[in-house]
Short mmCIF file of N, CA and C in Angstrom, two decimals:
data_model
loop_
_atom_site.label_atom_id
_atom_site.label_comp_id
_atom_site.label_asym_id
_atom_site.label_seq_id
_atom_site.Cartn_x
_atom_site.Cartn_y
_atom_site.Cartn_z
N GLY A 1 10.96 37.65 -37.11
CA GLY A 1 11.06 36.96 -38.44
C GLY A 1 12.22 37.78 -39.01
N ARG A 2 12.27 39.58 -38.36
CA ARG A 2 13.47 40.64 -38.96
C ARG A 2 14.60 40.09 -38.82
N ILE A 3 14.98 39.49 -37.50
CA ILE A 3 15.93 39.04 -36.82
C ILE A 3 16.75 37.64 -38.49
N VAL A 4 15.61 36.61 -38.28
CA VAL A 4 16.03 35.72 -39.43
C VAL A 4 16.18 36.08 -40.54
N PHE A 5 15.38 37.22 -41.21
CA PHE A 5 15.65 38.31 -42.58
C PHE A 5 17.36 38.61 -42.53
N CYS A 6 17.34 39.12 -41.43
CA CYS A 6 18.91 39.82 -41.25
C CYS A 6 19.97 38.85 -41.50
N ILE A 7 19.92 37.59 -40.88
CA ILE A 7 20.88 36.82 -40.93
C ILE A 7 21.31 36.22 -42.10
N ALA A 8 19.93 35.75 -42.62
CA ALA A 8 20.04 35.32 -44.32
C ALA A 8 20.26 36.28 -45.13
N THR A 9 20.54 37.41 -44.97
CA THR A 9 20.59 38.34 -45.76
C THR A 9 22.23 38.60 -45.77
N ILE A 10 23.07 38.54 -44.69
CA ILE A 10 24.04 38.42 -44.23
C ILE A 10 24.90 37.40 -44.84
N ILE A 11 24.28 35.99 -44.48
CA ILE A 11 24.76 34.74 -45.37
C ILE A 11 24.67 34.81 -46.93
N LEU A 12 23.44 35.29 -47.64
CA LEU A 12 23.20 35.43 -48.91
C LEU A 12 24.69 36.39 -49.62
N ALA A 13 24.78 37.35 -48.90
CA ALA A 13 25.66 38.44 -49.33
C ALA A 13 27.10 37.70 -49.54
N VAL A 14 27.86 36.63 -48.88
CA VAL A 14 28.80 36.03 -48.78
C VAL A 14 28.78 35.10 -49.87
N VAL A 15 27.68 34.39 -50.20
CA VAL A 15 27.10 33.63 -51.54
C VAL A 15 27.35 34.54 -52.36
N PHE A 16 26.81 35.26 -52.58
CA PHE A 16 26.82 36.29 -53.96
C PHE A 16 28.41 36.77 -54.08
N ARG A 17 28.92 36.92 -53.02
CA ARG A 17 30.44 37.53 -53.39
C ARG A 17 31.02 36.34 -54.30
N LEU A 18 31.08 34.87 -53.52
CA LEU A 18 31.34 33.95 -53.99
C LEU A 18 30.82 33.49 -55.28
N TRP A 19 29.75 34.12 -55.77
CA TRP A 19 29.20 33.84 -57.07
C TRP A 19 29.51 34.91 -58.15
N ASP A 20 29.73 36.27 -57.33
CA ASP A 20 30.49 36.93 -58.54
C ASP A 20 31.84 36.99 -58.73
N ALA A 21 32.15 36.23 -60.04
CA ALA A 21 33.56 36.28 -60.02
C ALA A 21 34.57 37.08 -60.32
N THR A 22 33.81 38.55 -60.29
CA THR A 22 35.01 39.75 -60.53
C THR A 22 35.35 40.53 -59.19
N TRP A 23 36.24 40.83 -59.03
CA TRP A 23 36.92 41.05 -57.61
C TRP A 23 36.10 42.67 -57.48
N ILE A 24 35.60 43.49 -58.61
CA ILE A 24 34.94 45.03 -58.58
C ILE A 24 34.04 44.67 -57.80
N GLY A 25 33.48 43.69 -58.92
CA GLY A 25 31.95 43.10 -58.64
C GLY A 25 31.65 43.11 -57.34
N SER A 26 32.77 42.17 -56.62
CA SER A 26 32.31 42.04 -55.16
C SER A 26 32.34 43.07 -54.21
N TYR A 27 33.02 44.12 -54.64
CA TYR A 27 32.88 45.17 -53.79
C TYR A 27 32.08 46.45 -54.33
N THR A 28 31.60 46.30 -55.37
CA THR A 28 30.42 47.17 -55.59
C THR A 28 29.10 46.86 -56.13
N HIS A 29 28.83 45.76 -55.88
CA HIS A 29 27.43 45.63 -56.21
C HIS A 29 26.85 45.14 -54.79
N PHE A 30 25.58 45.99 -54.54
CA PHE A 30 24.75 46.17 -53.59
C PHE A 30 24.45 44.48 -53.03
N TYR A 31 24.03 43.58 -53.77
CA TYR A 31 24.23 42.47 -53.09
C TYR A 31 25.09 41.63 -53.17
N CYS A 32 26.21 42.21 -53.40
CA CYS A 32 27.46 41.80 -53.01
C CYS A 32 28.04 42.30 -50.85
N ARG A 33 27.74 43.59 -50.87
CA ARG A 33 27.90 44.33 -49.60
C ARG A 33 26.76 44.50 -48.89
N MET A 34 25.68 43.84 -49.16
CA MET A 34 24.34 44.18 -48.11
C MET A 34 24.64 43.69 -46.79
N ASP A 35 25.70 42.59 -46.70
CA ASP A 35 26.01 42.16 -45.48
C ASP A 35 26.62 43.24 -44.48
N SER A 36 27.05 44.08 -44.91
CA SER A 36 27.31 45.61 -44.17
C SER A 36 26.11 46.18 -43.75
N LEU A 37 25.28 46.50 -44.58
CA LEU A 37 23.92 47.33 -44.09
C LEU A 37 23.07 46.04 -42.91
N PHE A 38 23.08 45.35 -43.42
CA PHE A 38 22.17 44.08 -42.53
C PHE A 38 22.81 43.85 -41.29
N SER A 39 24.21 43.73 -41.08
CA SER A 39 24.88 43.51 -39.76
C SER A 39 24.21 44.59 -38.85
N GLY A 40 24.31 45.82 -39.26
CA GLY A 40 23.64 46.88 -38.46
C GLY A 40 22.74 46.75 -38.30
N VAL A 41 21.67 46.78 -39.00
CA VAL A 41 20.32 46.61 -38.69
C VAL A 41 19.77 45.18 -37.76
N LEU A 42 20.80 44.14 -37.90
CA LEU A 42 20.53 43.01 -36.97
C LEU A 42 20.78 43.81 -35.64
N LEU A 43 22.20 44.25 -35.60
CA LEU A 43 22.69 44.94 -33.89
C LEU A 43 21.18 45.81 -33.56
N ALA A 44 20.99 46.93 -34.33
CA ALA A 44 20.07 47.67 -33.75
C ALA A 44 18.67 47.12 -33.25
N LEU A 45 18.13 46.02 -33.96
CA LEU A 45 17.10 44.96 -33.39
C LEU A 45 17.61 44.67 -32.24
N LEU A 46 18.77 44.09 -32.19
CA LEU A 46 18.91 43.08 -30.99
C LEU A 46 19.14 44.22 -29.91
N SER A 47 19.61 45.39 -30.06
CA SER A 47 19.88 46.56 -29.21
C SER A 47 18.31 46.75 -28.39
N THR A 48 17.49 46.29 -28.87
CA THR A 48 16.19 46.86 -28.28
C THR A 48 15.77 45.59 -27.49
N ASP A 49 16.64 44.64 -27.30
CA ASP A 49 16.09 43.21 -26.50
C ASP A 49 16.79 43.32 -25.23
N ASN A 50 16.11 43.33 -24.06
CA ASN A 50 17.18 43.58 -22.75
C ASN A 50 17.95 42.22 -22.62
N GLN A 51 17.37 40.78 -23.16
CA GLN A 51 18.10 39.83 -22.69
C GLN A 51 19.46 39.99 -23.14
N PHE A 52 19.51 40.30 -24.80
CA PHE A 52 20.46 40.42 -25.59
C PHE A 52 21.63 41.22 -25.03
N MET A 53 20.94 42.68 -24.49
CA MET A 53 21.75 43.63 -23.69
C MET A 53 22.42 43.29 -22.75
N ASN A 54 21.74 42.32 -22.08
CA ASN A 54 22.49 41.43 -20.51
C ASN A 54 23.48 40.69 -20.81
N LEU A 55 23.59 39.82 -22.05
CA LEU A 55 24.38 38.96 -22.80
C LEU A 55 25.63 39.53 -23.00
N LEU A 56 24.95 40.67 -23.51
CA LEU A 56 26.30 41.49 -24.34
C LEU A 56 27.10 42.31 -23.16
N LYS A 57 26.96 42.85 -22.17
CA LYS A 57 27.27 43.23 -20.72
C LYS A 57 27.91 42.34 -20.32
N SER A 58 27.57 40.78 -20.03
CA SER A 58 28.35 39.65 -19.10
C SER A 58 29.82 39.20 -20.45
N LYS A 59 29.37 39.62 -21.70
CA LYS A 59 30.38 39.31 -22.66
C LYS A 59 31.39 39.92 -22.99
N ILE A 60 31.48 41.60 -22.38
CA ILE A 60 32.12 42.33 -23.02
C ILE A 60 33.41 42.50 -23.06
N ARG A 61 34.22 41.68 -22.18
CA ARG A 61 35.80 41.16 -21.82
C ARG A 61 36.25 40.37 -23.35
N LEU A 62 34.98 39.39 -23.68
CA LEU A 62 35.32 38.98 -25.08
C LEU A 62 35.23 39.49 -25.86
N ILE A 63 34.35 40.49 -26.32
CA ILE A 63 33.99 41.18 -27.24
C ILE A 63 35.27 42.03 -27.39
N GLU A 64 35.76 42.59 -26.23
CA GLU A 64 37.09 43.52 -26.37
C GLU A 64 37.88 42.86 -27.07
N ILE A 65 38.65 41.77 -26.45
CA ILE A 65 39.57 41.27 -26.57
C ILE A 65 39.15 40.34 -28.47
N SER A 66 37.97 40.34 -28.87
CA SER A 66 37.78 39.79 -30.50
C SER A 66 38.02 40.88 -31.24
N ALA A 67 37.79 41.83 -30.66
CA ALA A 67 37.69 43.29 -31.27
C ALA A 67 39.10 43.79 -31.74
N LEU A 68 39.98 43.33 -30.78
CA LEU A 68 41.79 43.56 -30.64
C LEU A 68 42.03 42.81 -31.72
N LEU A 69 41.54 41.28 -31.45
CA LEU A 69 42.67 40.56 -32.28
C LEU A 69 42.09 40.88 -34.11
N LEU A 70 40.66 41.12 -34.05
CA LEU A 70 40.26 41.69 -35.70
C LEU A 70 40.80 42.86 -36.17
N PHE A 71 41.16 43.88 -35.05
CA PHE A 71 41.74 45.09 -35.47
C PHE A 71 43.34 44.48 -35.93
N PHE A 72 43.93 43.60 -35.15
CA PHE A 72 45.63 43.47 -35.64
C PHE A 72 45.47 42.46 -36.65
N PHE A 73 44.52 41.75 -36.80
CA PHE A 73 44.37 41.20 -38.46
C PHE A 73 44.26 42.19 -39.72
N ALA A 74 43.28 42.81 -39.37
CA ALA A 74 43.05 44.06 -40.03
C ALA A 74 44.68 44.89 -40.80
N ILE A 75 45.32 45.10 -39.72
CA ILE A 75 46.65 45.57 -39.81
C ILE A 75 47.43 44.87 -40.54
N GLY A 76 47.26 43.36 -40.54
CA GLY A 76 48.25 42.30 -41.10
C GLY A 76 47.42 42.24 -42.77
N LEU A 77 46.10 42.42 -42.78
CA LEU A 77 46.17 42.48 -43.89
C LEU A 77 46.20 43.58 -45.12
N SER A 78 46.29 44.61 -44.35
CA SER A 78 46.67 46.16 -44.93
C SER A 78 47.96 46.05 -45.14
N LEU A 79 49.02 45.34 -44.43
CA LEU A 79 50.37 45.25 -44.55
C LEU A 79 50.82 43.92 -45.60
N ASN A 80 49.84 43.59 -46.09
CA ASN A 80 50.09 42.16 -47.00
C ASN A 80 50.76 40.96 -46.08
N VAL A 81 50.84 41.20 -44.88
CA VAL A 81 51.38 39.93 -43.95
C VAL A 81 50.30 38.83 -43.92
N ILE A 82 49.22 38.87 -44.10
CA ILE A 82 47.84 37.87 -43.81
C ILE A 82 47.35 38.16 -45.19
N GLU A 83 46.86 37.03 -45.61
CA GLU A 83 46.34 36.85 -47.20
C GLU A 83 44.87 36.57 -46.71
N LEU A 84 44.13 37.17 -47.59
CA LEU A 84 42.56 36.48 -47.43
C LEU A 84 41.80 36.47 -48.40
N SER A 85 41.09 35.89 -49.15
CA SER A 85 40.41 35.73 -50.53
C SER A 85 39.89 37.10 -50.63
N SER A 86 39.43 37.96 -51.65
CA SER A 86 38.96 39.33 -51.60
C SER A 86 37.38 38.94 -51.37
N HIS A 87 37.06 37.86 -51.76
CA HIS A 87 35.40 37.53 -51.45
C HIS A 87 35.01 37.34 -49.91
N PHE A 88 36.48 37.22 -49.16
CA PHE A 88 36.09 37.01 -47.77
C PHE A 88 36.40 38.40 -46.98
N ILE A 89 37.09 39.35 -47.36
CA ILE A 89 37.77 40.31 -46.80
C ILE A 89 36.49 41.49 -46.15
N PRO A 90 35.69 41.67 -47.11
CA PRO A 90 33.92 42.43 -46.62
C PRO A 90 33.47 41.53 -45.65
N SER A 91 33.42 40.10 -45.49
CA SER A 91 32.82 39.65 -44.41
C SER A 91 34.09 39.60 -43.20
N PHE A 92 35.20 39.80 -43.56
CA PHE A 92 35.95 39.90 -42.19
C PHE A 92 35.46 41.29 -41.54
N PHE A 93 35.63 42.63 -42.12
CA PHE A 93 35.29 44.19 -41.94
C PHE A 93 33.83 43.77 -41.12
N VAL A 94 32.60 42.76 -41.83
CA VAL A 94 31.54 43.15 -40.97
C VAL A 94 31.60 42.41 -39.69
N LEU A 95 33.09 41.67 -39.33
CA LEU A 95 33.16 41.18 -38.12
C LEU A 95 34.09 42.29 -37.22
N LEU A 96 34.44 42.74 -37.97
CA LEU A 96 35.56 43.80 -37.21
C LEU A 96 34.48 45.22 -36.49
N TYR A 97 33.77 45.39 -37.33
CA TYR A 97 32.77 46.70 -37.42
C TYR A 97 31.55 46.14 -36.40
N SER A 98 31.09 45.03 -36.60
CA SER A 98 29.81 44.56 -35.44
C SER A 98 30.61 44.56 -34.26
N ALA A 99 31.58 43.82 -34.23
CA ALA A 99 32.46 44.16 -32.78
C ALA A 99 32.41 45.33 -32.05
N LEU A 100 32.89 45.99 -33.08
CA LEU A 100 33.06 47.44 -32.47
C LEU A 100 31.65 48.23 -32.14
N LEU A 101 30.92 47.90 -33.15
CA LEU A 101 29.54 48.43 -32.87
C LEU A 101 28.90 47.85 -31.44
N MET A 102 29.13 46.68 -31.10
CA MET A 102 28.91 45.98 -29.87
C MET A 102 29.44 46.56 -28.51
N LEU A 103 30.54 47.10 -28.74
CA LEU A 103 31.33 47.67 -27.94
C LEU A 103 30.90 48.83 -27.45
N GLN A 104 30.29 49.85 -28.53
CA GLN A 104 29.67 50.96 -28.54
C GLN A 104 28.36 51.08 -28.26
N LEU A 105 27.66 49.90 -28.17
CA LEU A 105 26.48 49.66 -27.16
C LEU A 105 26.58 49.40 -26.06
N SER A 106 27.97 49.24 -25.36
CA SER A 106 27.74 48.71 -23.94
C SER A 106 28.73 50.00 -23.59
N PRO A 107 27.99 50.63 -22.37
CA PRO A 107 28.72 51.59 -21.90
C PRO A 107 30.25 51.43 -20.81
N ASN A 108 30.92 52.33 -20.82
CA ASN A 108 32.19 52.38 -19.74
C ASN A 108 32.74 51.35 -20.35
N ASN A 109 33.01 51.38 -21.32
CA ASN A 109 34.37 50.23 -21.75
C ASN A 109 35.34 51.53 -22.75
N LEU A 110 36.74 51.20 -22.79
CA LEU A 110 37.69 52.25 -23.54
C LEU A 110 37.14 53.04 -24.97
N LEU A 111 36.38 52.07 -25.45
CA LEU A 111 36.04 52.49 -26.99
C LEU A 111 35.22 53.66 -26.81
N SER A 112 34.27 53.36 -26.18
CA SER A 112 32.91 54.21 -25.90
C SER A 112 33.50 55.80 -25.48
N LYS A 113 34.09 55.69 -24.58
CA LYS A 113 34.89 56.78 -23.72
C LYS A 113 35.87 57.10 -24.95
N PHE A 114 36.49 56.60 -25.91
CA PHE A 114 37.30 57.17 -26.68
C PHE A 114 36.60 57.55 -27.79
N SER A 115 35.66 57.07 -28.44
CA SER A 115 34.44 57.60 -29.42
C SER A 115 33.81 59.11 -28.82
N ASN A 116 33.66 59.14 -27.81
CA ASN A 116 33.21 60.45 -27.48
C ASN A 116 33.91 61.47 -27.31
N HIS A 117 34.88 61.69 -27.70
CA HIS A 117 36.36 62.36 -27.86
C HIS A 117 36.01 63.85 -28.63
N GLY A 118 36.19 64.80 -28.25
CA GLY A 118 35.80 65.75 -29.03
C GLY A 118 36.34 66.06 -30.73
N VAL A 119 37.44 65.48 -30.75
CA VAL A 119 37.93 65.54 -32.01
C VAL A 119 36.87 64.64 -33.42
N LEU A 120 36.62 63.01 -32.27
CA LEU A 120 35.98 62.14 -33.06
C LEU A 120 34.88 62.71 -33.44
N ARG A 121 33.83 63.37 -32.52
CA ARG A 121 32.58 64.33 -32.60
C ARG A 121 32.76 65.18 -33.65
N PHE A 122 33.91 65.92 -33.81
CA PHE A 122 33.69 66.55 -34.93
C PHE A 122 33.99 66.09 -36.08
N LEU A 123 35.08 65.47 -36.52
CA LEU A 123 34.85 64.38 -37.39
C LEU A 123 33.87 64.03 -37.74
N GLY A 124 32.68 63.21 -37.09
CA GLY A 124 31.58 62.60 -37.09
C GLY A 124 30.49 63.46 -37.61
N LYS A 125 30.43 64.57 -37.11
CA LYS A 125 29.79 65.65 -37.77
C LYS A 125 29.64 65.97 -39.23
N TYR A 126 31.11 65.86 -39.60
CA TYR A 126 30.97 66.10 -40.93
C TYR A 126 31.87 65.20 -42.15
N SER A 127 31.56 64.02 -41.27
CA SER A 127 31.98 62.63 -41.95
C SER A 127 31.44 62.17 -43.40
N TYR A 128 29.92 62.82 -43.76
CA TYR A 128 29.13 62.34 -44.73
C TYR A 128 29.83 63.02 -45.67
N GLY A 129 30.35 64.67 -45.63
CA GLY A 129 30.66 65.35 -46.90
C GLY A 129 32.68 64.83 -46.93
N MET A 130 32.84 64.51 -45.81
CA MET A 130 34.50 63.84 -46.15
C MET A 130 34.43 62.47 -46.91
N TYR A 131 33.59 61.89 -46.71
CA TYR A 131 33.35 60.61 -47.39
C TYR A 131 33.04 61.10 -48.88
N ILE A 132 31.94 61.82 -49.16
CA ILE A 132 31.75 62.33 -50.42
C ILE A 132 32.85 62.68 -51.35
N ILE A 133 33.54 63.58 -50.83
CA ILE A 133 34.59 64.66 -51.60
C ILE A 133 35.76 63.96 -51.42
N HIS A 134 36.38 63.15 -50.37
CA HIS A 134 37.68 62.84 -50.00
C HIS A 134 38.33 62.24 -51.20
N GLU A 135 37.85 61.48 -52.15
CA GLU A 135 38.66 61.09 -53.61
C GLU A 135 38.82 61.95 -54.58
N ILE A 136 37.99 62.98 -54.45
CA ILE A 136 38.08 64.16 -55.51
C ILE A 136 39.09 65.15 -55.04
N VAL A 137 39.39 65.23 -54.19
CA VAL A 137 39.94 66.23 -53.30
C VAL A 137 41.65 65.92 -53.35
N ARG A 138 41.78 64.18 -53.04
CA ARG A 138 42.97 63.46 -53.01
C ARG A 138 43.44 63.83 -54.61
N PHE A 139 42.52 63.02 -55.25
CA PHE A 139 43.02 62.85 -56.92
C PHE A 139 43.56 64.39 -57.43
N THR A 140 42.48 65.35 -57.03
CA THR A 140 42.93 66.60 -57.73
C THR A 140 44.34 67.06 -56.80
N ILE A 141 44.81 67.08 -55.56
CA ILE A 141 46.18 67.43 -54.95
C ILE A 141 47.47 66.62 -55.61
N PHE A 142 47.08 65.14 -55.84
CA PHE A 142 48.04 64.45 -56.58
C PHE A 142 48.52 64.98 -58.13
N GLN A 143 47.05 65.03 -59.04
CA GLN A 143 47.57 65.65 -60.20
C GLN A 143 47.96 67.03 -60.26
N LEU A 144 47.94 67.82 -59.36
CA LEU A 144 48.50 69.16 -59.39
C LEU A 144 49.84 68.77 -59.14
N ALA A 145 50.42 68.35 -57.94
CA ALA A 145 51.13 68.25 -57.11
C ALA A 145 52.28 67.22 -57.77
N ALA A 146 51.88 66.37 -58.29
CA ALA A 146 52.54 65.23 -58.55
C ALA A 146 52.48 64.41 -60.00
N SER A 147 51.46 65.17 -60.46
CA SER A 147 50.94 64.96 -61.91
C SER A 147 50.95 63.19 -62.28
N ARG A 148 50.18 62.77 -60.86
CA ARG A 148 49.99 61.30 -61.19
C ARG A 148 48.69 60.59 -60.50
N LEU A 149 48.30 59.71 -60.24
CA LEU A 149 47.42 58.68 -59.28
C LEU A 149 48.28 58.92 -57.81
N PRO A 150 47.00 59.17 -56.96
CA PRO A 150 47.73 58.98 -55.25
C PRO A 150 48.18 57.82 -55.09
N GLY A 151 49.40 58.22 -54.68
CA GLY A 151 49.65 56.99 -53.55
C GLY A 151 50.73 56.72 -52.49
N LEU A 152 51.01 56.45 -51.41
CA LEU A 152 52.17 56.84 -50.76
C LEU A 152 53.39 56.01 -50.87
N TYR A 153 54.27 57.04 -51.72
CA TYR A 153 55.60 56.06 -52.10
C TYR A 153 56.66 56.93 -51.37
N GLY A 154 56.80 58.10 -50.66
CA GLY A 154 57.53 58.42 -49.69
C GLY A 154 57.16 59.83 -49.19
N LEU A 155 58.51 60.69 -48.94
CA LEU A 155 57.64 61.77 -47.71
C LEU A 155 56.63 63.14 -48.48
N SER A 156 56.84 63.11 -49.89
CA SER A 156 56.30 64.09 -50.72
C SER A 156 54.70 63.57 -50.66
N ASP A 157 54.68 61.92 -50.80
CA ASP A 157 53.21 61.84 -50.54
C ASP A 157 52.22 61.66 -49.48
N ILE A 158 53.34 61.63 -48.50
CA ILE A 158 52.56 62.01 -46.97
C ILE A 158 52.42 63.33 -46.75
N VAL A 159 52.94 64.37 -47.61
CA VAL A 159 52.68 65.50 -47.34
C VAL A 159 51.51 66.08 -48.61
N TYR A 160 51.22 65.59 -49.25
CA TYR A 160 50.16 65.34 -50.37
C TYR A 160 48.98 64.79 -49.79
N THR A 161 49.08 63.74 -49.12
CA THR A 161 47.95 62.93 -48.53
C THR A 161 47.49 63.91 -47.23
N THR A 162 48.27 64.31 -46.64
CA THR A 162 48.29 65.43 -45.55
C THR A 162 47.18 66.71 -45.90
N LEU A 163 47.74 67.03 -47.03
CA LEU A 163 47.15 68.39 -47.41
C LEU A 163 45.77 68.23 -48.06
N SER A 164 45.77 66.82 -48.68
CA SER A 164 44.01 66.18 -49.07
C SER A 164 43.21 65.97 -48.00
N LEU A 165 43.95 65.83 -46.87
CA LEU A 165 42.88 65.65 -45.49
C LEU A 165 42.38 67.07 -44.98
N GLY A 166 43.73 68.02 -45.06
CA GLY A 166 43.17 69.13 -44.74
C GLY A 166 41.95 69.98 -45.27
N PHE A 167 42.10 69.64 -46.62
CA PHE A 167 41.06 70.43 -47.57
C PHE A 167 40.09 69.62 -47.64
N THR A 168 39.70 68.27 -47.31
CA THR A 168 38.62 67.61 -47.26
C THR A 168 37.87 68.46 -46.11
N ILE A 169 38.48 68.01 -44.91
CA ILE A 169 37.79 68.58 -43.66
C ILE A 169 37.07 70.29 -44.27
N LEU A 170 38.05 71.03 -44.36
CA LEU A 170 37.73 72.29 -44.53
C LEU A 170 36.70 72.69 -45.36
N ILE A 171 36.59 71.82 -46.70
CA ILE A 171 35.48 71.81 -47.75
C ILE A 171 34.19 71.52 -47.33
N SER A 172 34.75 69.97 -46.26
CA SER A 172 33.55 69.32 -45.57
C SER A 172 32.46 70.12 -44.80
N VAL A 173 33.10 71.03 -43.79
CA VAL A 173 32.95 71.98 -43.04
C VAL A 173 32.06 73.01 -44.00
N VAL A 174 32.47 73.46 -44.74
CA VAL A 174 31.98 74.64 -45.55
C VAL A 174 30.40 74.10 -45.96
N VAL A 175 30.57 72.73 -46.51
CA VAL A 175 29.57 72.36 -47.45
C VAL A 175 28.29 72.12 -46.36
N TYR A 176 28.96 71.54 -45.05
CA TYR A 176 28.14 71.35 -44.03
C TYR A 176 26.93 72.71 -43.48
N HIS A 177 27.71 73.72 -43.40
CA HIS A 177 27.09 74.52 -42.79
C HIS A 177 26.32 75.49 -43.98
N HIS A 178 26.85 75.32 -45.00
CA HIS A 178 26.04 75.99 -46.12
C HIS A 178 25.05 75.34 -46.86
N ILE A 179 25.24 74.04 -46.87
CA ILE A 179 24.33 73.08 -47.90
C ILE A 179 23.64 71.85 -47.17
N GLU A 180 24.32 71.32 -46.33
CA GLU A 180 23.83 70.38 -45.50
C GLU A 180 22.66 70.45 -44.58
N VAL A 181 22.88 71.62 -43.91
CA VAL A 181 22.29 71.78 -43.08
C VAL A 181 21.01 72.02 -43.46
N LYS A 182 20.39 72.78 -44.79
CA LYS A 182 19.70 73.28 -44.88
C LYS A 182 18.80 72.09 -45.35
N PHE A 183 19.15 70.75 -45.71
CA PHE A 183 18.75 69.71 -46.34
C PHE A 183 18.24 68.78 -44.89
N LEU A 184 18.92 69.19 -43.74
CA LEU A 184 18.77 68.01 -42.56
C LEU A 184 17.40 68.84 -41.87
N SER A 185 17.53 70.48 -41.97
CA SER A 185 16.13 70.99 -41.70
C SER A 185 15.00 70.50 -42.26
N VAL A 186 15.22 70.38 -43.55
CA VAL A 186 13.53 69.75 -44.02
C VAL A 186 13.36 68.04 -43.69
N LYS A 187 14.59 67.63 -43.20
CA LYS A 187 14.06 66.39 -42.88
C LYS A 187 13.45 66.29 -41.49
N ASN A 188 13.60 67.18 -40.38
CA ASN A 188 13.13 67.17 -39.46
C ASN A 188 11.87 68.08 -39.58
#
């Protein structure tokens, strides 16, 4: 029943995005984005099933190829070479991230080896803080340095963005060790 519920919720999110005519609504309303959450829940449920895991291992090459094609499609979207209705872009990313999660579930492939690299583990540890503050830091640096909204229009913007990334990581590490750790200890 939980698997059927997850699948129904994923489909329903697409329907809600089509129903919600506003671009911003389809990106911000929970009911329009719940396919992202429930695709992860679905994979978590399926990962406990031996039959699914055996099927996953037998189809790993197909999943790798699919993930690679979806990745190139994402590059095409970001470069505006490929167009896709804004209502379906979240669905596309659900497919891409689900393929990546399936690769993570299957050991001994290139992605699982890559994602266990020390730099990625470091960034993963502090990622929540980076997620929370990155826009504030980026906006502040662009306002102070260029007196305008963030964007990538030239070499100076690459410098500002690099500074933003550095300060975001630095602040996230400090916040993690002085605030987050205290909250995490209460959780455990």
